[in-house]
């Protein structure tokens, strides 16, 4: 079991700084997911940990040992690449055995290790095939197998499922999760898909423009986003944001916009100050007019059978997505009355930081 | 204002249109009756016809004529005046007590050419592949002035073989630039082009210098087609540099190297002009290759020594070798395409 710590990591390409002082701790045996939009630096950070990129400054510790200047081959980590990076001229067996041959391990041990990994990943029957004769999912398994046989200190995954189709991605996600439970190694996984992050991770690190926006358990990030970026990034469909003003009503505050006048239990607000109200689609209910907070017009509906999504527009609100469990028939342009779950309303200051519900 | 500029533009366009319209009508005048006779579907053949005529006249016809020349004998040029058909030329070419000893052959000059060509091709191609790979690997790294060096290595390819021959003659002659340098350091002059033990080596060296850039480019393209993450995966796997080269780079480069091998062999077998300018095939016959034999026998000799039939027969033998190499090249380039799709 391996613990990986990053301390104040900076990375620049020429004059352009892409990682701005990242601190991170990956606990032993945990599954950590680095998530963020394209270009946020998550792959760079993973490659820094792998040793494929040199840092500009900072420290990388693996099990307490400083490895910043140690080459990738000596860090004892294994990486699974987005494009699998299988050697096309070698059979699956040779691909998996290659790293072990480098270590000059005897043939019998190599065979045992490869066969055992192949059994775990259910690729035994493909061992003599070349990568071109495998499907995307099978190739990905081989790539994982190549990592497993080395008994690495930790596994690094760089968007390993992004080349697979949607159905296979779901299957492989479950298999990866099961694999982590079985072998129990420390795993760092990069993805831009927040669903992958939510379903796989023990801990998620959301990156934005080379900074750590927030790190924590998946539901912590979902329930208590630290800023408007994390709030918008975690959750699918995205959280809705409405521009409001806080108006002091003798002790408590009302959040007011053209279409909305909502009493809130947020305490530490500034009177007559603009905020962004954040509410997830699943925290908005369709209700009768007399109990409603907001009236909107429906622009578009997505009927998924077990659930329905309304894409609505209101006064001063460009788009509001509403989730409804079950089926709901409504025509385009019809009115819909909505009520927000008070406890699930998030507020963000103008600088994007979340406003705590607790008294300061 | 805008209206006036539009009017001016239209006026000039109309004037420009006159010669085009005239040309189009002239073409129509010819094409229309042809199309009427042969139909629209057959019109592409009409457009191809000029090229086909030239190809037939200057490629196919000489090829066929060459074949018949090889099966004829006599000093005359016209077929009507030549003895036809006869295998006399081939009999003469292959009349040997031992094929391993050119001195026992009637056409010893031809067989010396064959052995010289084999020697030349084996060493020139082998060394050229080695140096092309070496150069391409270096030029593929992030070195300072990479673009400049890529151009420098490719530059000799653009020179005409005669120019290459003249440049190196100027350098390698006994009173040439290279010997001047050797002498200035107190060394003895070397007869690079006139000493039989040096001449072939010099010719191979010059030929490699002249053609290496082209093959380096093919190898470089092959190197760049190898996905970088294979190297990263190898690095993560703790693979040594040598092992990366021999177990990953070289096997993935093999389709390109096969193409280089075959193209260089084809070119090597056909080599003539550089050597002709550099050594004239000498000293003696030490650098004389098959093409030089064909040229000398068919054209350069005078009077009764000049033998079109024999030269044609030798060129047919060379043609068979080239056909074999070309078929190999076609086969491997198809294989290469499918290999690249795999990556």
PDB file of N, CA, C and O in Angstrom, chain A residues 47 50-52 71-73 77-79 81 83-90 94-95 98-99 101-102 132 139 146 150 156, chain B residues 226-240 243-244 246-253 338-339 341-343:
ATOM      1  N   UNK A  47       0.783  12.941 -15.134  1.00  0.00           N
ATOM      2  CA  UNK A  47       2.073  12.665 -15.772  1.00  0.00           C
ATOM      3  C   UNK A  47       3.228  13.130 -14.886  1.00  0.00           C
ATOM      4  O   UNK A  47       4.305  12.539 -14.910  1.00  0.00           O
ATOM      5  N   UNK A  50       3.584  10.402 -12.493  1.00  0.00           N
ATOM      6  CA  UNK A  50       4.184   9.243 -13.161  1.00  0.00           C
ATOM      7  C   UNK A  50       5.677   9.437 -13.400  1.00  0.00           C
ATOM      8  O   UNK A  50       6.430   8.472 -13.487  1.00  0.00           O
ATOM      9  N   UNK A  51       6.085  10.690 -13.542  1.00  0.00           N
ATOM     10  CA  UNK A  51       7.491  10.958 -13.851  1.00  0.00           C
ATOM     11  C   UNK A  51       7.708  11.206 -15.323  1.00  0.00           C
ATOM     12  O   UNK A  51       8.846  11.276 -15.783  1.00  0.00           O
ATOM     13  N   UNK A  52       6.613  11.356 -16.070  1.00  0.00           N
ATOM     14  CA  UNK A  52       6.736  11.623 -17.507  1.00  0.00           C
ATOM     15  C   UNK A  52       6.886  13.118 -17.786  1.00  0.00           C
ATOM     16  O   UNK A  52       7.224  13.517 -18.886  1.00  0.00           O
ATOM     17  N   UNK A  71      13.556   9.161 -12.272  1.00  0.00           N
ATOM     18  CA  UNK A  71      12.849   8.881 -13.535  1.00  0.00           C
ATOM     19  C   UNK A  71      11.647   7.961 -13.357  1.00  0.00           C
ATOM     20  O   UNK A  71      11.564   7.216 -12.366  1.00  0.00           O
ATOM     21  N   UNK A  72      10.751   8.041 -14.327  1.00  0.00           N
ATOM     22  CA  UNK A  72       9.495   7.283 -14.272  1.00  0.00           C
ATOM     23  C   UNK A  72       9.742   5.798 -13.991  1.00  0.00           C
ATOM     24  O   UNK A  72       9.015   5.175 -13.199  1.00  0.00           O
ATOM     25  N   UNK A  73      10.755   5.253 -14.628  1.00  0.00           N
ATOM     26  CA  UNK A  73      11.004   3.811 -14.529  1.00  0.00           C
ATOM     27  C   UNK A  73      11.359   3.374 -13.108  1.00  0.00           C
ATOM     28  O   UNK A  73      11.193   2.212 -12.756  1.00  0.00           O
ATOM     29  N   UNK A  77       5.588   2.963 -10.352  1.00  0.00           N
ATOM     30  CA  UNK A  77       4.167   3.186 -10.630  1.00  0.00           C
ATOM     31  C   UNK A  77       3.822   2.589 -11.995  1.00  0.00           C
ATOM     32  O   UNK A  77       4.692   2.430 -12.842  1.00  0.00           O
ATOM     33  N   UNK A  78       2.554   2.266 -12.175  1.00  0.00           N
ATOM     34  CA  UNK A  78       2.129   1.754 -13.486  1.00  0.00           C
ATOM     35  C   UNK A  78       1.045   2.672 -14.026  1.00  0.00           C
ATOM     36  O   UNK A  78       0.242   3.214 -13.264  1.00  0.00           O
ATOM     37  N   UNK A  79       1.064   2.861 -15.329  1.00  0.00           N
ATOM     38  CA  UNK A  79       0.104   3.799 -15.915  1.00  0.00           C
ATOM     39  C   UNK A  79      -0.702   3.130 -17.025  1.00  0.00           C
ATOM     40  O   UNK A  79      -0.153   2.383 -17.831  1.00  0.00           O
ATOM     41  N   UNK A  81      -2.878   4.137 -20.244  1.00  0.00           N
ATOM     42  CA  UNK A  81      -3.045   5.320 -21.090  1.00  0.00           C
ATOM     43  C   UNK A  81      -4.418   5.334 -21.757  1.00  0.00           C
ATOM     44  O   UNK A  81      -5.034   4.295 -21.963  1.00  0.00           O
ATOM     45  N   UNK A  83      -5.075   5.902 -24.843  1.00  0.00           N
ATOM     46  CA  UNK A  83      -5.083   5.167 -26.119  1.00  0.00           C
ATOM     47  C   UNK A  83      -4.498   3.769 -25.947  1.00  0.00           C
ATOM     48  O   UNK A  83      -4.014   3.188 -26.915  1.00  0.00           O
ATOM     49  N   UNK A  84      -4.501   3.274 -24.749  1.00  0.00           N
ATOM     50  CA  UNK A  84      -4.032   1.925 -24.369  1.00  0.00           C
ATOM     51  C   UNK A  84      -2.513   1.776 -24.450  1.00  0.00           C
ATOM     52  O   UNK A  84      -1.918   1.107 -23.623  1.00  0.00           O
ATOM     53  N   UNK A  85      -1.883   2.369 -25.495  1.00  0.00           N
ATOM     54  CA  UNK A  85      -0.424   2.291 -25.680  1.00  0.00           C
ATOM     55  C   UNK A  85       0.076   0.847 -25.642  1.00  0.00           C
ATOM     56  O   UNK A  85       1.113   0.557 -25.040  1.00  0.00           O
ATOM     57  N   UNK A  86      -0.644  -0.051 -26.294  1.00  0.00           N
ATOM     58  CA  UNK A  86      -0.171  -1.440 -26.394  1.00  0.00           C
ATOM     59  C   UNK A  86       0.813  -1.514 -27.556  1.00  0.00           C
ATOM     60  O   UNK A  86       0.629  -0.848 -28.571  1.00  0.00           O
ATOM     61  N   UNK A  87       1.841  -2.343 -27.409  1.00  0.00           N
ATOM     62  CA  UNK A  87       2.816  -2.479 -28.487  1.00  0.00           C
ATOM     63  C   UNK A  87       2.161  -3.293 -29.607  1.00  0.00           C
ATOM     64  O   UNK A  87       1.853  -4.474 -29.405  1.00  0.00           O
ATOM     65  N   UNK A  88       1.918  -2.681 -30.778  1.00  0.00           N
ATOM     66  CA  UNK A  88       1.087  -3.343 -31.794  1.00  0.00           C
ATOM     67  C   UNK A  88       1.709  -4.602 -32.396  1.00  0.00           C
ATOM     68  O   UNK A  88       1.000  -5.442 -32.924  1.00  0.00           O
ATOM     69  N   UNK A  89       3.048  -4.695 -32.320  1.00  0.00           N
ATOM     70  CA  UNK A  89       3.721  -5.838 -32.957  1.00  0.00           C
ATOM     71  C   UNK A  89       3.883  -7.007 -31.994  1.00  0.00           C
ATOM     72  O   UNK A  89       4.435  -8.037 -32.367  1.00  0.00           O
ATOM     73  N   UNK A  90       3.432  -6.842 -30.751  1.00  0.00           N
ATOM     74  CA  UNK A  90       3.581  -7.923 -29.768  1.00  0.00           C
ATOM     75  C   UNK A  90       2.213  -8.523 -29.451  1.00  0.00           C
ATOM     76  O   UNK A  90       1.201  -7.821 -29.479  1.00  0.00           O
ATOM     77  N   UNK A  94       2.981 -11.023 -24.722  1.00  0.00           N
ATOM     78  CA  UNK A  94       4.263 -10.288 -24.784  1.00  0.00           C
ATOM     79  C   UNK A  94       4.097  -8.876 -24.226  1.00  0.00           C
ATOM     80  O   UNK A  94       4.985  -8.358 -23.556  1.00  0.00           O
ATOM     81  N   UNK A  95       2.944  -8.253 -24.538  1.00  0.00           N
ATOM     82  CA  UNK A  95       2.680  -6.920 -24.023  1.00  0.00           C
ATOM     83  C   UNK A  95       2.696  -6.909 -22.499  1.00  0.00           C
ATOM     84  O   UNK A  95       3.281  -6.025 -21.878  1.00  0.00           O
ATOM     85  N   UNK A  98       6.271  -7.731 -21.038  1.00  0.00           N
ATOM     86  CA  UNK A  98       7.394  -6.869 -21.423  1.00  0.00           C
ATOM     87  C   UNK A  98       8.095  -6.225 -20.217  1.00  0.00           C
ATOM     88  O   UNK A  98       9.322  -6.259 -20.109  1.00  0.00           O
ATOM     89  N   UNK A  99       7.296  -5.656 -19.319  1.00  0.00           N
ATOM     90  CA  UNK A  99       7.891  -4.974 -18.165  1.00  0.00           C
ATOM     91  C   UNK A  99       8.636  -5.960 -17.265  1.00  0.00           C
ATOM     92  O   UNK A  99       9.676  -5.634 -16.686  1.00  0.00           O
ATOM     93  N   UNK A 101      10.032  -8.757 -18.261  1.00  0.00           N
ATOM     94  CA  UNK A 101      11.281  -9.142 -18.953  1.00  0.00           C
ATOM     95  C   UNK A 101      12.359  -8.098 -18.700  1.00  0.00           C
ATOM     96  O   UNK A 101      13.534  -8.433 -18.559  1.00  0.00           O
ATOM     97  N   UNK A 102      11.932  -6.828 -18.635  1.00  0.00           N
ATOM     98  CA  UNK A 102      12.903  -5.762 -18.342  1.00  0.00           C
ATOM     99  C   UNK A 102      13.581  -5.985 -17.001  1.00  0.00           C
ATOM    100  O   UNK A 102      14.729  -5.628 -16.802  1.00  0.00           O
ATOM    101  N   UNK A 132      -4.439  -5.633 -32.435  1.00  0.00           N
ATOM    102  CA  UNK A 132      -5.387  -5.254 -33.503  1.00  0.00           C
ATOM    103  C   UNK A 132      -6.574  -6.221 -33.587  1.00  0.00           C
ATOM    104  O   UNK A 132      -7.618  -5.877 -34.116  1.00  0.00           O
ATOM    105  N   UNK A 139      -8.802  -4.447 -25.302  1.00  0.00           N
ATOM    106  CA  UNK A 139      -7.504  -3.740 -25.302  1.00  0.00           C
ATOM    107  C   UNK A 139      -7.292  -3.025 -23.972  1.00  0.00           C
ATOM    108  O   UNK A 139      -6.193  -3.019 -23.428  1.00  0.00           O
ATOM    109  N   UNK A 146      -1.349  -5.222 -18.083  1.00  0.00           N
ATOM    110  CA  UNK A 146       0.066  -4.872 -18.178  1.00  0.00           C
ATOM    111  C   UNK A 146       0.515  -4.118 -16.930  1.00  0.00           C
ATOM    112  O   UNK A 146       1.654  -4.255 -16.482  1.00  0.00           O
ATOM    113  N   UNK A 150       2.974  -5.974 -12.869  1.00  0.00           N
ATOM    114  CA  UNK A 150       4.190  -5.395 -12.288  1.00  0.00           C
ATOM    115  C   UNK A 150       4.114  -5.236 -10.776  1.00  0.00           C
ATOM    116  O   UNK A 150       5.087  -4.841 -10.151  1.00  0.00           O
ATOM    117  N   UNK A 156      -1.892   4.450 -12.135  1.00  0.00           N
ATOM    118  CA  UNK A 156      -2.303   5.750 -12.654  1.00  0.00           C
ATOM    119  C   UNK A 156      -3.125   5.508 -13.923  1.00  0.00           C
ATOM    120  O   UNK A 156      -2.698   4.777 -14.809  1.00  0.00           O
TER     121      UNK A 156
ATOM    122  N   UNK B 226       5.234   6.543 -35.118  1.00  0.00           N
ATOM    123  CA  UNK B 226       5.143   5.711 -33.907  1.00  0.00           C
ATOM    124  C   UNK B 226       4.563   6.573 -32.789  1.00  0.00           C
ATOM    125  O   UNK B 226       5.127   7.611 -32.458  1.00  0.00           O
ATOM    126  N   UNK B 227       3.412   6.173 -32.212  1.00  0.00           N
ATOM    127  CA  UNK B 227       2.785   7.019 -31.191  1.00  0.00           C
ATOM    128  C   UNK B 227       3.715   7.239 -29.995  1.00  0.00           C
ATOM    129  O   UNK B 227       4.290   6.273 -29.484  1.00  0.00           O
ATOM    130  N   UNK B 228       3.871   8.489 -29.565  1.00  0.00           N
ATOM    131  CA  UNK B 228       4.797   8.782 -28.458  1.00  0.00           C
ATOM    132  C   UNK B 228       4.439   8.033 -27.178  1.00  0.00           C
ATOM    133  O   UNK B 228       5.317   7.731 -26.372  1.00  0.00           O
ATOM    134  N   UNK B 229       3.138   7.736 -26.986  1.00  0.00           N
ATOM    135  CA  UNK B 229       2.795   7.088 -25.708  1.00  0.00           C
ATOM    136  C   UNK B 229       3.305   5.643 -25.621  1.00  0.00           C
ATOM    137  O   UNK B 229       3.358   5.077 -24.541  1.00  0.00           O
ATOM    138  N   UNK B 230       3.714   5.061 -26.763  1.00  0.00           N
ATOM    139  CA  UNK B 230       4.353   3.735 -26.688  1.00  0.00           C
ATOM    140  C   UNK B 230       5.692   3.874 -25.964  1.00  0.00           C
ATOM    141  O   UNK B 230       6.084   3.015 -25.169  1.00  0.00           O
ATOM    142  N   UNK B 231       6.394   4.967 -26.249  1.00  0.00           N
ATOM    143  CA  UNK B 231       7.672   5.210 -25.576  1.00  0.00           C
ATOM    144  C   UNK B 231       7.463   5.525 -24.102  1.00  0.00           C
ATOM    145  O   UNK B 231       8.253   5.129 -23.259  1.00  0.00           O
ATOM    146  N   UNK B 232       6.368   6.256 -23.840  1.00  0.00           N
ATOM    147  CA  UNK B 232       6.067   6.576 -22.435  1.00  0.00           C
ATOM    148  C   UNK B 232       5.721   5.297 -21.668  1.00  0.00           C
ATOM    149  O   UNK B 232       6.158   5.113 -20.534  1.00  0.00           O
ATOM    150  N   UNK B 233       4.944   4.423 -22.338  1.00  0.00           N
ATOM    151  CA  UNK B 233       4.598   3.152 -21.698  1.00  0.00           C
ATOM    152  C   UNK B 233       5.863   2.350 -21.438  1.00  0.00           C
ATOM    153  O   UNK B 233       6.030   1.758 -20.360  1.00  0.00           O
ATOM    154  N   UNK B 234       6.788   2.361 -22.406  1.00  0.00           N
ATOM    155  CA  UNK B 234       8.039   1.629 -22.241  1.00  0.00           C
ATOM    156  C   UNK B 234       8.860   2.227 -21.102  1.00  0.00           C
ATOM    157  O   UNK B 234       9.493   1.505 -20.318  1.00  0.00           O
ATOM    158  N   UNK B 235       8.819   3.552 -21.007  1.00  0.00           N
ATOM    159  CA  UNK B 235       9.549   4.231 -19.924  1.00  0.00           C
ATOM    160  C   UNK B 235       8.982   3.828 -18.570  1.00  0.00           C
ATOM    161  O   UNK B 235       9.718   3.525 -17.635  1.00  0.00           O
ATOM    162  N   UNK B 236       7.631   3.801 -18.495  1.00  0.00           N
ATOM    163  CA  UNK B 236       6.981   3.388 -17.242  1.00  0.00           C
ATOM    164  C   UNK B 236       7.332   1.935 -16.923  1.00  0.00           C
ATOM    165  O   UNK B 236       7.401   1.551 -15.762  1.00  0.00           O
ATOM    166  N   UNK B 237       7.495   1.134 -17.991  1.00  0.00           N
ATOM    167  CA  UNK B 237       7.829  -0.286 -17.806  1.00  0.00           C
ATOM    168  C   UNK B 237       9.295  -0.489 -17.431  1.00  0.00           C
ATOM    169  O   UNK B 237       9.741  -1.619 -17.275  1.00  0.00           O
ATOM    170  N   UNK B 238      10.040   0.602 -17.345  1.00  0.00           N
ATOM    171  CA  UNK B 238      11.446   0.496 -16.945  1.00  0.00           C
ATOM    172  C   UNK B 238      12.327  -0.093 -18.031  1.00  0.00           C
ATOM    173  O   UNK B 238      13.272  -0.833 -17.745  1.00  0.00           O
ATOM    174  N   UNK B 239      12.030   0.248 -19.285  1.00  0.00           N
ATOM    175  CA  UNK B 239      12.797  -0.316 -20.399  1.00  0.00           C
ATOM    176  C   UNK B 239      14.045   0.521 -20.676  1.00  0.00           C
ATOM    177  O   UNK B 239      13.959   1.752 -20.687  1.00  0.00           O
ATOM    178  N   UNK B 240      15.168  -0.151 -20.911  1.00  0.00           N
ATOM    179  CA  UNK B 240      16.406   0.580 -21.213  1.00  0.00           C
ATOM    180  C   UNK B 240      16.311   1.167 -22.617  1.00  0.00           C
ATOM    181  O   UNK B 240      15.512   0.706 -23.441  1.00  0.00           O
ATOM    182  N   UNK B 243      16.925  -1.340 -25.380  1.00  0.00           N
ATOM    183  CA  UNK B 243      15.798  -2.265 -25.532  1.00  0.00           C
ATOM    184  C   UNK B 243      14.615  -1.556 -26.198  1.00  0.00           C
ATOM    185  O   UNK B 243      13.911  -2.160 -27.004  1.00  0.00           O
ATOM    186  N   UNK B 244      14.402  -0.296 -25.872  1.00  0.00           N
ATOM    187  CA  UNK B 244      13.331   0.480 -26.525  1.00  0.00           C
ATOM    188  C   UNK B 244      13.592   0.509 -28.026  1.00  0.00           C
ATOM    189  O   UNK B 244      12.701   0.290 -28.839  1.00  0.00           O
ATOM    190  N   UNK B 246      15.549  -1.545 -29.929  1.00  0.00           N
ATOM    191  CA  UNK B 246      15.515  -2.836 -30.624  1.00  0.00           C
ATOM    192  C   UNK B 246      14.176  -3.556 -30.503  1.00  0.00           C
ATOM    193  O   UNK B 246      13.820  -4.337 -31.379  1.00  0.00           O
ATOM    194  N   UNK B 247      13.418  -3.314 -29.420  1.00  0.00           N
ATOM    195  CA  UNK B 247      12.172  -4.052 -29.229  1.00  0.00           C
ATOM    196  C   UNK B 247      10.944  -3.259 -29.653  1.00  0.00           C
ATOM    197  O   UNK B 247       9.892  -3.828 -29.897  1.00  0.00           O
ATOM    198  N   UNK B 248      11.064  -1.918 -29.717  1.00  0.00           N
ATOM    199  CA  UNK B 248       9.884  -1.132 -30.083  1.00  0.00           C
ATOM    200  C   UNK B 248      10.115  -0.354 -31.380  1.00  0.00           C
ATOM    201  O   UNK B 248       9.396  -0.541 -32.358  1.00  0.00           O
ATOM    202  N   UNK B 249      11.138   0.499 -31.391  1.00  0.00           N
ATOM    203  CA  UNK B 249      11.344   1.352 -32.567  1.00  0.00           C
ATOM    204  C   UNK B 249      11.604   0.514 -33.824  1.00  0.00           C
ATOM    205  O   UNK B 249      10.907   0.683 -34.835  1.00  0.00           O
ATOM    206  N   UNK B 250      12.591  -0.364 -33.738  1.00  0.00           N
ATOM    207  CA  UNK B 250      12.994  -1.106 -34.941  1.00  0.00           C
ATOM    208  C   UNK B 250      11.871  -1.993 -35.503  1.00  0.00           C
ATOM    209  O   UNK B 250      11.598  -1.936 -36.705  1.00  0.00           O
ATOM    210  N   UNK B 251      11.182  -2.782 -34.668  1.00  0.00           N
ATOM    211  CA  UNK B 251      10.081  -3.582 -35.235  1.00  0.00           C
ATOM    212  C   UNK B 251       8.980  -2.727 -35.866  1.00  0.00           C
ATOM    213  O   UNK B 251       8.420  -3.090 -36.894  1.00  0.00           O
ATOM    214  N   UNK B 252       8.689  -1.563 -35.245  1.00  0.00           N
ATOM    215  CA  UNK B 252       7.628  -0.714 -35.795  1.00  0.00           C
ATOM    216  C   UNK B 252       8.100   0.029 -37.047  1.00  0.00           C
ATOM    217  O   UNK B 252       7.295   0.504 -37.843  1.00  0.00           O
ATOM    218  N   UNK B 253       9.408   0.106 -37.196  1.00  0.00           N
ATOM    219  CA  UNK B 253       9.989   0.784 -38.351  1.00  0.00           C
ATOM    220  C   UNK B 253      10.175  -0.182 -39.524  1.00  0.00           C
ATOM    221  O   UNK B 253      10.460   0.235 -40.647  1.00  0.00           O
ATOM    222  N   UNK B 338      -1.443  -1.396 -44.253  1.00  0.00           N
ATOM    223  CA  UNK B 338      -2.310  -2.047 -43.272  1.00  0.00           C
ATOM    224  C   UNK B 338      -1.673  -2.036 -41.890  1.00  0.00           C
ATOM    225  O   UNK B 338      -2.356  -1.927 -40.882  1.00  0.00           O
ATOM    226  N   UNK B 339      -0.339  -2.098 -41.810  1.00  0.00           N
ATOM    227  CA  UNK B 339       0.345  -2.032 -40.515  1.00  0.00           C
ATOM    228  C   UNK B 339       0.104  -0.675 -39.858  1.00  0.00           C
ATOM    229  O   UNK B 339      -0.131  -0.576 -38.670  1.00  0.00           O
ATOM    230  N   UNK B 341      -2.383   1.256 -40.295  1.00  0.00           N
ATOM    231  CA  UNK B 341      -3.762   1.349 -39.815  1.00  0.00           C
ATOM    232  C   UNK B 341      -3.893   0.700 -38.437  1.00  0.00           C
ATOM    233  O   UNK B 341      -4.681   1.125 -37.610  1.00  0.00           O
ATOM    234  N   UNK B 342      -3.053  -0.351 -38.217  1.00  0.00           N
ATOM    235  CA  UNK B 342      -3.101  -1.045 -36.924  1.00  0.00           C
ATOM    236  C   UNK B 342      -2.709  -0.120 -35.789  1.00  0.00           C
ATOM    237  O   UNK B 342      -3.263  -0.134 -34.719  1.00  0.00           O
ATOM    238  N   UNK B 343      -1.634   0.692 -36.062  1.00  0.00           N
ATOM    239  CA  UNK B 343      -1.152   1.597 -35.008  1.00  0.00           C
ATOM    240  C   UNK B 343      -2.180   2.680 -34.786  1.00  0.00           C
ATOM    241  O   UNK B 343      -2.613   2.966 -33.727  1.00  0.00           O
TER     242      UNK B 343
END
